[in-house]
Amino acid sequence: MESTVPTTRIETLLVANRGEIARRVIRTCRDLGITTVAVYSDADATAPHVDEADLAVRLPGTAPADTYLRADLLVAAARATGADALHPGYGFLSESAAFAADVLAAGVTWIGPSPEAISRMGAKIEAKRLLAEEGLPVLRRHDPHEVTEELLPVLVKASAGGGGRGIRVVTELAGLERAVASAGAEAAAAFGDPAVFCERYVRHGRHVEVQVLADTHGTVWTLGERDCSVQRRHQKIIEETPAPGLHDRLRTDLAAAATRTARSVGYVGTGTVEFLVEPDGAFWILEMNTRLQVEHPVTECVTGLDLVAWQVRVAEGARLPADAPALRGHAVEARLYAEDPAAGWRPSPGALFALDVPGVRAEFAPLPEPGVRLDAGVRGGAQITTSYDPMLAKVIAWAPDRGEAIRRLAATLRRTRLHGVTTNRDLLVRILTSQEFTDAELHTGFLDGPVLADLARPLADAAATRLSALAAALADAEANRERAEIWADVPSGWRNLPSQPQVKGYRDTTDTDIEVRYRHTRAGLRVENHPGIILAEASPRRVVLIEDGVRRAFDVTAYQDLTCVDSGLGAVRLVPLDRFPDPAARLDPGTLLAPMPGTVRRVVVAAGDTVEFGQPLLWMEAMKMEHRVTAPVAGVVSVLEVGPGAQVEAGAVLAVVDPRP
C-alpha cells in the first residue's frame, strides 16, 4: 500500500520498552532500514531485544520504577545515541502525556498521538467526561465514596494505564475500601498514578474493541473489531477478529463511535477504542488506549498491514489512502503466561528451558498467507523474573474462517514444547476446544466460577501421566546404561535371574506421587499394573510404547530436578523423587511459605490472631500484580516473619499457623 512522500525521515529509533513489543518494533524498523536503540534493566541484560537492536543503553536497576518508568533516563538514552524518534510500545510510559511532551521537547519524534490527545483519552476520568459531552455512550463514573448498595456490583478501575492492572470487582459494600486500596496500590506500582474510580459492573458483557489508525491529514481508518472477552483478572488472554456473532448494524455503529472518538481529540497514529457490549446489543465506550495494543497481530493478519510500519510512516507525515483495506478471513491470538491458573493465577518465575512452537511462518511480522505467527519476548534458556509481566509469548493463527483458525491455534499450542516454568498453555487449549468458545458464547465472566477448575485441568489425565512417568523412567534407565559403557548392549535393569523390579518415583503438577515399577524379562518389558504394555523403542530422549495395539511416542527431556515428557496425550512435567528423602526437610502443616519471590505489600494479621483456613493473611506483589496469600490451616498465628515492604524469595517462611485441635 503506497503513501505520500513523508515530510520528515526517521533514521534512528529508540524503543522505550522491553520483551516482545520491543522485538516487534525492532523487526519492523530493520525492514524499514531504521537504526534501532534498545534500553534494558539489569534483569534484561541478556534479553533478546538487547541483542537484536543496533545499539543498547543500560537502565541501572531492576524495578520498573527505577528503569522503564524513568522518563529522564529514557530521554537521556535517546540523546546519547542520537535517536531522532522514540517508540513507547505498550504499558510502562506508553500512555503518559508528560513523557510524550518530554520526548518532543528534546527534539525527538514521538511515535504516537499528541500529548494533548493522550492526556484527554489516557486519563479515564477525564475521557469519560469528554466523551459524554460528545454524546457518545459511556457508563457513568462514580467516586468510590459515592458508591451505595443500590449501585452494586461495581468495577474499581485505575484512571491511568491498562492491561487489566488496577481493576477490582466489588459485590459487597464492605469490600469496597479494601478493593480501592488494592487497585490504587497496583496502579501506582504499574503506572505511577494511584487514582481510581468506580463504574457499574455489567455481568456477561462482551469486551469488543475497534482498531483505529489516523494520519495528520484528517484521514481516520477503522480496521475491524476484535473480541477480547476471554480474560483472567481483567486481562485478556484470547483475542480474535472479526468479533463473532455481531450483526452488521452493530459492527457499523461500533466503527462509527470509534471514529467519532478519535476525531474528538484530533487523534494521530494507532489507537483502540474499547467497548462493553451488553447481551441485548447496547454498548458503552470503556476507554481509548492511546497506543498500539498487545493484540494488534490479529488485525495485521486480516488486513495485511504492518501497523508498526504505519505508526512510523504517520509520524513521518505520510498520508493514508482514502479507503482502509478489506478484511480477509479470521485470526485468533492466545497469550502464553508463566503462571498457574489452577493456583489462583500464581506467577511462575524461574527457568524457561525450552519454548519451541511448531509450524511458525512468521515472527513479529504480518503473515504472507494463512498460518501461524509467533511474537515471543523470551527464548528457551531465559530466566523469568517477578519484576515484569508474566507474558512469555503470543501465538496467532490466521485462516479463511473462524473454525479453522481456532483448530490450527489449539493444535499448535498442544504441540508446543514448553519446559520449565508452569504456564497457562493447557488452559488455553481447553478454552479453544470448549463448546462455549467454539459456539462464540463469549463474555468477560467466561472464566468465572467453577468452569475455571474444569478448564484449568492438565490436558494429560491421570492415565496419560502414569504412562508418561513410565516413559520418563525408561528414558532415565537408558541414560544410566549409556553412562555405564560396560553394559552398553544390555537393557538397564536386566538380570539373568528373577529379581526385584526397578522402582522410580515422580511427583506431577497436581502434587500426586507416581511410583513406576518395571523389570526387563526374557519375554520383554514387564510393568506392574500395566501387563499389556510393549516397549518398542527406548533411548535417553525418546521412548515408544505399545498399549492395546496403539503405538505412542514419548519425547523425554531431563533437566536438574525436572523431567518433561511430550506426547500426543499432553505435556507432562514430573519432579523426580528422592528414594531416601531427608526427614528434616519436612515442614509442619501450618507453615506458610512464599509461593514466589516478590515484595510483601500488606499484612492483615498479627501473631496471636485466630484465622480460618483460606483466610487472607497478606498480599505479595510479583509480575506487576498483587497476589493474596492465605492461611494453610485453621488455627492461631504463632509466628509472623514478614512485614510490609519485605523482599522474600520463593519458599521463604512467611508465617506459622498452629493448627486448631
XYZ file of C-alpha atoms in Angstrom:
661
model
C 0.000 0.000 0.000
C 1.514 3.334 -1.060
C 1.727 6.527 0.968
C 2.751 10.036 0.049
C 6.351 11.147 0.432
C 6.931 11.817 4.160
C 7.726 15.305 5.400
C 10.467 14.009 7.676
C 12.669 10.923 7.686
C 13.374 8.865 10.786
C 16.887 7.438 10.849
C 17.384 6.123 14.412
C 14.576 4.973 16.706
C 14.741 4.179 20.427
C 12.289 1.585 21.754
C 11.355 2.623 25.290
C 10.154 -0.825 26.290
C 11.165 -4.458 26.667
C 10.105 -8.002 25.794
C 8.071 -8.963 22.778
C 6.868 -5.450 21.893
C 10.474 -4.227 21.791
C 11.363 -7.131 19.483
C 8.265 -6.395 17.383
C 9.226 -2.759 16.813
C 12.865 -3.644 16.146
C 11.804 -6.167 13.489
C 9.806 -3.588 11.519
C 12.497 -0.929 11.854
C 15.021 -3.386 10.443
C 12.756 -3.913 7.435
C 12.417 -0.133 7.013
C 16.171 0.451 7.244
C 15.951 2.346 10.535
C 18.712 2.011 13.135
C 17.323 0.795 16.463
C 18.231 1.509 20.096
C 17.188 -0.799 22.939
C 17.069 0.045 26.619
C 17.388 -2.611 29.284
C 17.290 -3.081 33.036
C 19.857 -5.228 34.813
C 17.363 -8.107 34.766
C 17.117 -7.801 30.969
C 20.828 -7.562 30.190
C 20.748 -10.800 28.167
C 17.215 -10.410 26.803
C 16.635 -10.967 23.067
C 15.596 -7.380 22.351
C 19.009 -6.184 23.535
C 20.835 -8.499 21.143
C 18.590 -7.628 18.203
C 18.903 -3.840 18.423
C 21.775 -1.996 16.775
C 22.537 -0.070 19.973
C 21.577 -0.585 23.606
C 21.608 1.564 26.734
C 21.552 0.207 30.277
C 18.971 1.467 32.765
C 20.577 0.682 36.150
C 18.328 -1.312 38.442
C 15.593 -3.901 38.104
C 12.301 -2.471 39.353
C 10.178 -0.698 36.706
C 10.141 2.471 38.831
C 13.937 2.630 38.556
C 14.185 1.712 34.878
C 11.404 1.589 32.280
C 9.291 4.166 34.161
C 12.143 6.703 34.334
C 11.315 9.265 31.648
C 14.537 11.184 32.306
C 16.705 8.109 31.695
C 14.843 7.232 28.506
C 15.172 10.737 27.064
C 18.849 10.793 28.045
C 19.335 7.478 26.233
C 17.769 8.938 23.092
C 20.076 11.937 23.234
C 23.166 9.812 23.923
C 22.552 7.595 20.904
C 21.386 10.304 18.522
C 17.917 8.782 18.214
C 15.581 11.070 16.306
C 12.435 9.078 17.213
C 11.082 7.126 20.176
C 8.510 4.326 20.190
C 6.941 3.708 23.630
C 5.448 0.266 22.908
C 2.634 -0.516 25.328
C 2.498 -0.488 29.111
C 5.046 1.479 31.158
C 5.049 5.111 29.881
C 3.253 4.489 26.580
C 0.191 6.460 27.718
C 1.997 9.163 29.664
C 1.297 12.607 28.224
C 4.129 14.064 30.308
C 6.607 11.568 28.838
C 5.437 12.297 25.283
C 5.895 16.015 25.955
C 9.408 15.422 27.352
C 10.347 13.450 24.246
C 9.095 16.170 21.920
C 10.794 18.876 23.983
C 14.076 17.013 23.476
C 13.636 17.333 19.711
C 12.797 13.643 19.287
C 9.829 12.435 17.209
C 7.171 10.715 19.344
C 5.672 7.636 17.662
C 2.128 8.113 18.832
C -0.644 10.660 19.322
C -0.037 14.155 20.666
C 0.430 14.702 24.394
C -2.898 16.547 24.381
C -4.745 13.552 22.902
C -3.043 11.198 25.353
C -3.967 13.442 28.264
C -7.619 13.688 27.218
C -8.057 9.997 26.462
C -5.422 8.356 28.662
C -6.833 9.660 31.937
C -10.052 7.676 32.030
C -11.888 10.042 34.372
C -11.332 12.993 32.026
C -12.004 10.822 28.968
C -15.437 9.786 30.244
C -16.410 13.399 30.759
C -15.208 14.366 27.282
C -16.975 11.501 25.529
C -20.208 12.181 27.383
C -20.044 15.792 26.189
C -19.648 14.475 22.622
C -22.857 12.485 23.035
C -21.082 9.133 22.964
C -22.314 6.273 25.200
C -20.275 5.893 28.389
C -21.021 4.272 31.731
C -21.404 6.814 34.481
C -18.316 7.352 36.607
C -18.628 7.315 40.391
C -16.190 8.412 43.042
C -15.602 5.497 45.435
C -17.207 7.385 48.349
C -20.420 7.792 46.292
C -20.987 4.055 45.885
C -24.060 2.699 47.724
C -25.674 -0.725 47.978
C -28.014 0.192 45.115
C -25.090 0.694 42.730
C -23.504 -2.710 43.384
C -21.827 -4.538 41.766
C -19.234 -2.014 40.650
C -15.863 -2.126 38.993
C -12.998 -0.243 40.628
C -10.658 0.932 37.850
C -7.337 2.717 37.685
C -7.544 6.068 35.945
C -4.149 5.618 34.283
C -2.753 2.694 32.299
C -4.458 -0.524 31.278
C -3.660 -4.175 30.708
C -6.050 -5.294 33.431
C -3.994 -3.754 36.230
C -5.681 -1.759 38.941
C -9.132 -3.326 38.443
C -11.308 -4.976 41.093
C -14.929 -6.193 41.144
C -16.869 -5.245 44.266
C -20.090 -7.091 45.084
C -20.413 -6.088 48.750
C -20.033 -2.613 50.187
C -17.852 -3.965 52.994
C -15.180 -4.881 50.464
C -15.080 -1.522 48.672
C -12.447 0.196 50.802
C -10.071 -2.759 50.527
C -10.620 -3.000 46.743
C -9.910 0.708 46.280
C -6.697 0.450 48.293
C -5.564 -2.668 46.435
C -6.379 -1.295 42.970
C -4.707 2.011 43.769
C -1.541 0.327 45.027
C -1.337 -1.863 41.940
C -1.913 1.113 39.628
C 0.733 3.179 41.405
C 3.274 0.365 41.025
C 2.486 -0.192 37.345
C 1.808 3.370 36.111
C 2.915 5.767 38.839
C -0.666 7.004 39.409
C -2.875 5.622 42.218
C -6.096 7.384 41.140
C -9.132 5.090 40.763
C -12.858 5.454 40.074
C -15.914 3.195 40.010
C -18.469 2.298 37.346
C -21.343 -0.156 37.045
C -20.214 -3.737 36.545
C -22.075 -5.394 33.677
C -22.335 -9.148 34.085
C -21.937 -11.243 30.946
C -20.975 -8.269 28.817
C -18.594 -8.683 25.891
C -15.335 -6.788 25.573
C -15.192 -5.642 21.950
C -12.713 -3.095 20.622
C -12.144 -1.258 17.355
C -8.681 -0.638 15.915
C -8.133 2.932 14.761
C -5.387 4.317 12.527
C -5.295 8.041 11.740
C -2.862 10.324 9.916
C -2.034 14.019 10.268
C -4.117 14.872 7.207
C -7.529 14.094 8.650
C -7.995 10.503 7.471
C -9.234 8.060 10.118
C -9.440 4.346 9.439
C -11.221 1.721 11.492
C -9.778 -1.734 10.879
C -12.491 -4.078 12.076
C -13.300 -5.086 15.597
C -11.734 -7.597 17.986
C -13.418 -9.676 20.662
C -11.288 -9.798 23.806
C -13.873 -11.158 26.233
C -11.909 -14.178 27.495
C -9.935 -12.644 30.338
C -8.285 -13.520 33.609
C -8.025 -10.922 36.349
C -9.464 -8.427 33.822
C -6.541 -9.023 31.460
C -7.104 -10.527 28.038
C -5.758 -13.971 27.228
C -7.528 -14.762 23.924
C -8.389 -12.206 21.237
C -9.907 -12.634 17.800
C -11.081 -10.687 14.784
C -13.686 -10.271 13.425
C -15.700 -10.446 16.649
C -18.012 -13.439 16.126
C -21.771 -13.221 16.314
C -22.235 -9.450 15.908
C -24.876 -8.255 13.461
C -23.740 -5.888 10.707
C -25.551 -2.863 12.143
C -23.736 -3.234 15.453
C -20.367 -3.508 13.691
C -21.158 -0.317 11.772
C -22.251 1.526 14.923
C -19.106 0.477 16.818
C -16.881 1.664 13.964
C -18.736 4.980 13.783
C -18.398 5.542 17.539
C -14.684 4.726 17.364
C -14.201 7.192 14.513
C -16.055 9.951 16.405
C -13.939 9.236 19.487
C -10.698 9.578 17.529
C -11.813 12.740 15.771
C -12.941 14.326 19.033
C -9.310 14.658 20.146
C -7.593 15.025 16.764
C -6.103 11.569 17.159
C -2.992 10.564 15.164
C -1.437 7.110 14.889
C -2.727 3.752 16.101
C -5.231 3.531 18.928
C -8.031 1.343 20.148
C -11.497 2.250 21.344
C -12.757 -0.379 23.797
C -16.458 -1.133 24.216
C -18.582 -3.109 26.614
C -21.363 -4.766 24.607
C -24.385 -5.942 26.593
C -26.327 -9.098 25.664
C -29.119 -7.006 24.079
C -26.651 -5.204 21.794
C -26.401 -1.959 23.764
C -22.827 -0.769 24.007
C -20.708 1.594 26.069
C -17.285 3.078 25.455
C -14.953 1.892 28.207
C -11.833 3.805 27.215
C -9.459 4.631 24.410
C -5.983 3.125 24.543
C -3.695 5.767 23.058
C -1.081 3.292 21.872
C -0.545 0.096 19.957
C -2.435 -2.830 21.504
C -0.941 -6.152 22.602
C -3.423 -7.929 20.318
C -2.581 -5.940 17.171
C -1.251 -9.048 15.322
C -4.761 -10.403 14.687
C -5.671 -7.159 12.951
C -2.467 -7.312 10.918
C -3.440 -10.821 9.799
C -6.860 -9.910 8.434
C -5.799 -6.561 6.915
C -2.318 -7.408 5.623
C -0.994 -4.205 7.235
C 2.152 -3.751 9.288
C 0.720 -1.444 11.946
C 4.137 -0.601 13.399
C 5.345 0.431 9.949
C 2.288 2.645 9.602
C 2.954 4.174 13.008
C 6.387 5.191 11.724
C 5.067 6.434 8.368
C 2.353 8.513 10.032
C 4.939 10.017 12.402
C 6.982 10.929 9.323
C 3.966 12.748 7.884
C 2.774 10.198 5.341
C -0.854 10.204 4.186
C -3.153 7.196 4.494
C -5.016 6.129 1.344
C -8.655 7.166 1.315
C -10.010 3.678 1.949
C -8.976 1.116 4.527
C -8.142 -2.369 3.227
C -10.811 -5.057 3.122
C -10.694 -7.725 5.817
C -9.683 -11.296 4.950
C -10.502 -14.420 6.924
C -10.284 -14.820 10.696
C -7.431 -14.578 13.205
C -7.157 -15.732 16.828
C -4.400 -14.930 19.321
C -3.545 -16.648 22.607
C -1.233 -15.224 25.248
C 1.145 -17.658 26.919
C 1.775 -16.685 30.522
C 4.198 -18.010 33.122
C 1.525 -18.673 35.712
C -0.555 -21.446 37.251
C -4.297 -20.991 36.516
C -5.231 -23.795 38.928
C -3.480 -21.998 41.810
C -5.224 -18.633 41.550
C -3.075 -17.475 38.592
C 0.027 -17.707 40.783
C 3.092 -16.399 38.901
C 5.672 -18.985 37.901
C 9.122 -17.414 37.832
C 12.196 -19.495 37.189
C 13.977 -21.161 34.294
C 12.298 -21.474 30.899
C 14.298 -24.334 29.461
C 12.509 -24.609 26.116
C 9.948 -22.660 24.067
C 9.530 -24.299 20.657
C 6.375 -23.519 18.672
C 5.918 -25.747 15.611
C 4.901 -24.581 12.156
C 5.629 -20.873 12.632
C 5.555 -18.977 9.320
C 6.354 -15.505 10.618
C 7.713 -13.854 13.747
C 6.887 -10.242 14.668
C 5.628 -9.589 11.153
C 2.407 -9.923 9.140
C 1.839 -13.388 7.721
C 2.216 -13.631 3.935
C -0.503 -16.314 3.854
C -2.737 -18.140 6.352
C -0.726 -19.912 9.024
C 0.816 -19.411 12.475
C 2.679 -16.362 13.731
C 4.772 -16.097 16.892
C 5.629 -12.962 18.877
C 7.755 -14.097 21.835
C 9.562 -11.917 24.314
C 11.878 -14.684 25.506
C 13.775 -17.688 24.217
C 14.486 -21.073 25.709
C 17.101 -20.717 28.416
C 15.658 -17.477 29.801
C 15.136 -16.764 33.487
C 11.619 -15.490 34.122
C 11.639 -12.945 36.942
C 8.853 -11.461 39.042
C 9.804 -7.900 38.082
C 7.704 -7.762 34.936
C 4.540 -9.018 33.283
C 4.413 -12.848 33.093
C 3.624 -12.987 29.354
C 6.083 -15.227 27.516
C 4.679 -15.107 24.003
C 1.678 -14.590 21.758
C 0.727 -17.334 19.311
C -1.522 -16.249 16.457
C -3.369 -18.361 13.885
C -4.916 -16.945 10.704
C -7.227 -18.971 8.459
C -10.054 -18.449 5.942
C -12.686 -18.953 8.656
C -13.039 -18.945 12.441
C -13.347 -22.686 12.902
C -10.119 -23.410 11.048
C -8.237 -20.632 12.853
C -9.311 -21.993 16.251
C -8.409 -25.562 15.331
C -4.999 -24.511 13.988
C -4.183 -22.474 17.080
C -5.280 -25.203 19.510
C -3.233 -27.840 17.671
C -0.158 -25.590 17.593
C -0.347 -24.868 21.314
C -0.847 -28.540 22.114
C 2.326 -29.471 20.190
C 4.447 -26.628 21.578
C 7.452 -27.694 23.696
C 7.264 -25.640 26.885
C 9.742 -26.805 29.504
C 10.493 -25.248 32.854
C 8.116 -22.737 34.391
C 4.439 -23.566 34.771
C 2.311 -21.935 32.054
C -1.328 -21.495 31.076
C -0.889 -23.483 27.841
C -3.253 -26.344 28.782
C -5.916 -23.854 29.861
C -5.677 -22.075 26.511
C -6.127 -25.337 24.615
C -9.120 -26.319 26.738
C -10.735 -22.904 26.188
C -10.200 -23.026 22.425
C -11.663 -26.530 22.180
C -14.586 -25.910 24.568
C -18.116 -25.937 23.191
C -18.823 -22.495 24.653
C -15.892 -20.914 22.836
C -16.494 -22.625 19.518
C -20.155 -21.523 19.757
C -18.957 -17.941 20.452
C -20.746 -17.783 23.807
C -18.309 -15.119 24.936
C -18.416 -12.708 27.854
C -15.984 -11.213 30.358
C -17.038 -13.727 33.020
C -16.118 -16.676 30.788
C -13.577 -17.974 33.338
C -15.513 -17.116 36.489
C -16.816 -19.696 38.920
C -16.478 -23.471 38.738
C -15.799 -23.500 34.979
C -12.197 -22.445 35.667
C -11.446 -25.555 37.719
C -12.537 -27.719 34.805
C -10.687 -25.747 32.133
C -7.520 -25.479 34.248
C -7.083 -29.258 34.377
C -3.956 -30.601 32.682
C -4.514 -31.950 29.171
C -2.860 -35.202 30.232
C -5.212 -37.143 32.517
C -4.076 -39.473 35.310
C -3.638 -42.461 32.973
C -1.633 -40.389 30.477
C 0.522 -39.031 33.295
C 1.307 -42.553 34.515
C 2.326 -43.618 31.002
C 4.484 -40.510 30.708
C 6.115 -41.344 34.044
C 6.859 -44.847 32.762
C 8.452 -43.343 29.648
C 10.488 -40.984 31.839
C 11.719 -43.881 33.988
C 12.703 -45.954 30.954
C 14.493 -42.987 29.356
C 16.344 -42.375 32.619
C 17.373 -46.038 32.726
C 18.706 -45.768 29.167
C 20.684 -42.672 30.117
C 22.195 -44.578 33.046
C 23.042 -47.506 30.763
C 24.810 -45.211 28.277
C 26.852 -43.717 31.082
C 27.895 -47.226 32.153
C 29.693 -48.179 28.945
C 30.488 -51.724 30.057
C 26.762 -52.556 29.899
C 26.114 -50.693 26.655
C 24.453 -53.689 24.963
C 22.386 -54.786 27.955
C 18.984 -53.260 28.822
C 19.110 -51.264 32.024
C 17.711 -53.274 34.910
C 18.217 -56.607 33.115
C 19.018 -59.634 35.278
C 19.734 -63.246 34.243
C 17.815 -64.372 37.335
C 14.450 -63.216 38.719
C 14.886 -60.097 40.844
C 13.053 -57.178 42.393
C 11.582 -54.674 39.910
C 13.191 -51.351 39.102
C 11.448 -48.531 41.022
C 11.347 -44.834 40.164
C 9.197 -42.149 41.793
C 7.870 -38.858 40.423
C 5.559 -36.069 41.549
C 3.250 -34.452 38.974
C 1.836 -30.922 38.820
C -1.164 -31.909 40.948
C 1.234 -32.965 43.759
C 0.353 -36.610 43.142
C 3.162 -39.113 43.692
C 3.601 -41.760 40.998
C 5.645 -44.903 41.511
C 6.857 -46.739 38.415
C 7.738 -50.424 38.915
C 9.046 -52.426 35.964
C 11.522 -55.141 35.038
C 13.100 -56.463 31.849
C 12.484 -60.181 31.359
C 13.289 -62.694 28.641
C 9.771 -62.033 27.313
C 10.344 -58.274 27.228
C 9.308 -55.348 29.396
C 7.026 -56.129 32.292
C 5.311 -53.202 34.043
C 3.367 -53.718 37.243
C -0.293 -52.654 36.804
C 0.263 -52.431 33.025
C 0.613 -56.035 31.853
C -0.228 -55.253 28.218
C 2.462 -52.663 27.534
C 5.172 -53.471 24.993
C 8.398 -51.500 24.776
C 9.056 -50.810 21.088
C 11.926 -48.339 21.398
C 13.898 -46.654 24.163
C 16.634 -44.044 24.274
C 17.500 -41.294 26.763
C 15.298 -38.845 24.856
C 12.605 -40.968 23.209
C 10.509 -43.924 24.309
C 7.905 -45.714 22.189
C 5.286 -47.831 23.939
C 2.576 -50.049 22.508
C -0.581 -50.467 24.573
C -3.544 -52.485 23.289
C -2.118 -52.281 19.787
C -1.743 -48.483 19.866
C 1.778 -47.141 19.371
C 2.683 -43.910 21.175
C 5.927 -41.956 21.139
C 7.090 -40.002 24.183
C 9.810 -37.359 23.909
C 11.636 -37.125 27.224
C 13.871 -34.265 28.329
C 15.549 -34.450 31.720
C 16.750 -31.338 33.495
C 18.052 -30.963 37.011
C 15.097 -31.726 39.322
C 12.611 -31.748 36.422
C 11.662 -34.176 33.660
C 9.422 -33.042 30.791
C 7.556 -35.589 28.680
C 5.828 -34.544 25.440
C 3.386 -36.781 23.607
C 0.024 -36.766 21.880
C -1.554 -37.398 25.286
C -0.452 -33.988 26.528
C 2.682 -32.487 28.006
C 3.634 -33.746 31.469
C 6.006 -32.138 33.980
C 7.470 -34.516 36.561
C 9.723 -33.931 39.542
C 11.902 -36.985 40.268
C 11.584 -38.096 43.886
C 14.491 -38.989 46.108
C 14.210 -42.616 47.194
C 15.615 -41.654 50.584
C 14.175 -38.200 51.482
C 15.654 -36.217 54.335
C 13.194 -36.342 57.284
C 14.474 -32.958 58.465
C 13.108 -31.354 55.305
C 9.500 -31.952 56.349
C 7.500 -28.888 57.409
C 4.687 -28.545 59.888
C 1.285 -28.390 58.140
C 0.705 -24.827 59.348
C 3.880 -23.384 57.831
C 3.111 -20.738 55.221
C 5.788 -20.453 52.536
C 6.190 -17.715 49.950
C 4.725 -19.151 46.702
C 7.021 -16.946 44.610
C 9.751 -14.338 45.020
C 8.271 -10.888 45.491
C 7.502 -7.991 47.801
C 5.124 -8.151 50.757
C 2.732 -5.232 50.306
C 0.136 -5.673 53.053
C -0.190 -7.825 56.175
C -3.635 -8.042 57.790
C -2.932 -10.340 60.759
C -0.672 -10.327 63.803
C 0.870 -13.030 65.936
C -1.787 -14.423 68.228
C -4.701 -13.900 65.805
C -7.115 -16.753 65.210
C -7.615 -17.455 61.488
C -9.693 -19.773 59.329
C -8.428 -21.992 56.517
C -8.165 -19.918 53.327
C -8.387 -16.578 55.138
C -6.176 -13.869 53.569
C -3.139 -13.157 55.729
C -1.076 -10.947 53.447
C -0.630 -9.739 49.887
C 2.518 -10.044 47.793
C 3.385 -8.194 44.613
C 5.012 -10.117 41.771
C 4.921 -9.751 37.991
C 3.141 -6.383 38.345
C 0.130 -7.953 40.081
C -0.953 -8.326 43.699
C -1.404 -11.906 44.908
C -3.306 -12.980 48.010
C -1.599 -15.417 50.392
C -3.993 -17.345 52.611
C -3.896 -19.428 55.784
C -2.835 -23.040 55.076
C -4.870 -24.336 58.038
C -7.332 -23.040 60.604
C -5.707 -22.096 63.903
C -3.669 -19.411 65.649
C -0.854 -17.377 64.046
C 2.115 -18.268 66.225
C 4.883 -16.794 64.060
C 4.825 -13.856 61.654
C 8.171 -13.475 59.888
C 7.480 -10.582 57.487
C 6.019 -7.101 57.332
C 5.078 -4.645 54.557
C 7.974 -3.959 52.212
C 9.801 -7.198 52.912
C 11.545 -8.794 49.912
C 11.227 -12.576 50.030
C 12.391 -15.487 47.937
C 10.197 -18.387 46.878
C 9.922 -20.907 49.698
C 10.750 -18.436 52.458
C 8.735 -18.886 55.650
C 6.167 -16.095 55.930
C 4.197 -17.273 58.952
C 3.295 -20.302 61.000
C -0.280 -21.140 61.967
C -0.676 -23.612 64.811
C -3.489 -25.897 63.664
C -6.704 -25.864 65.656
C -7.041 -29.103 67.669
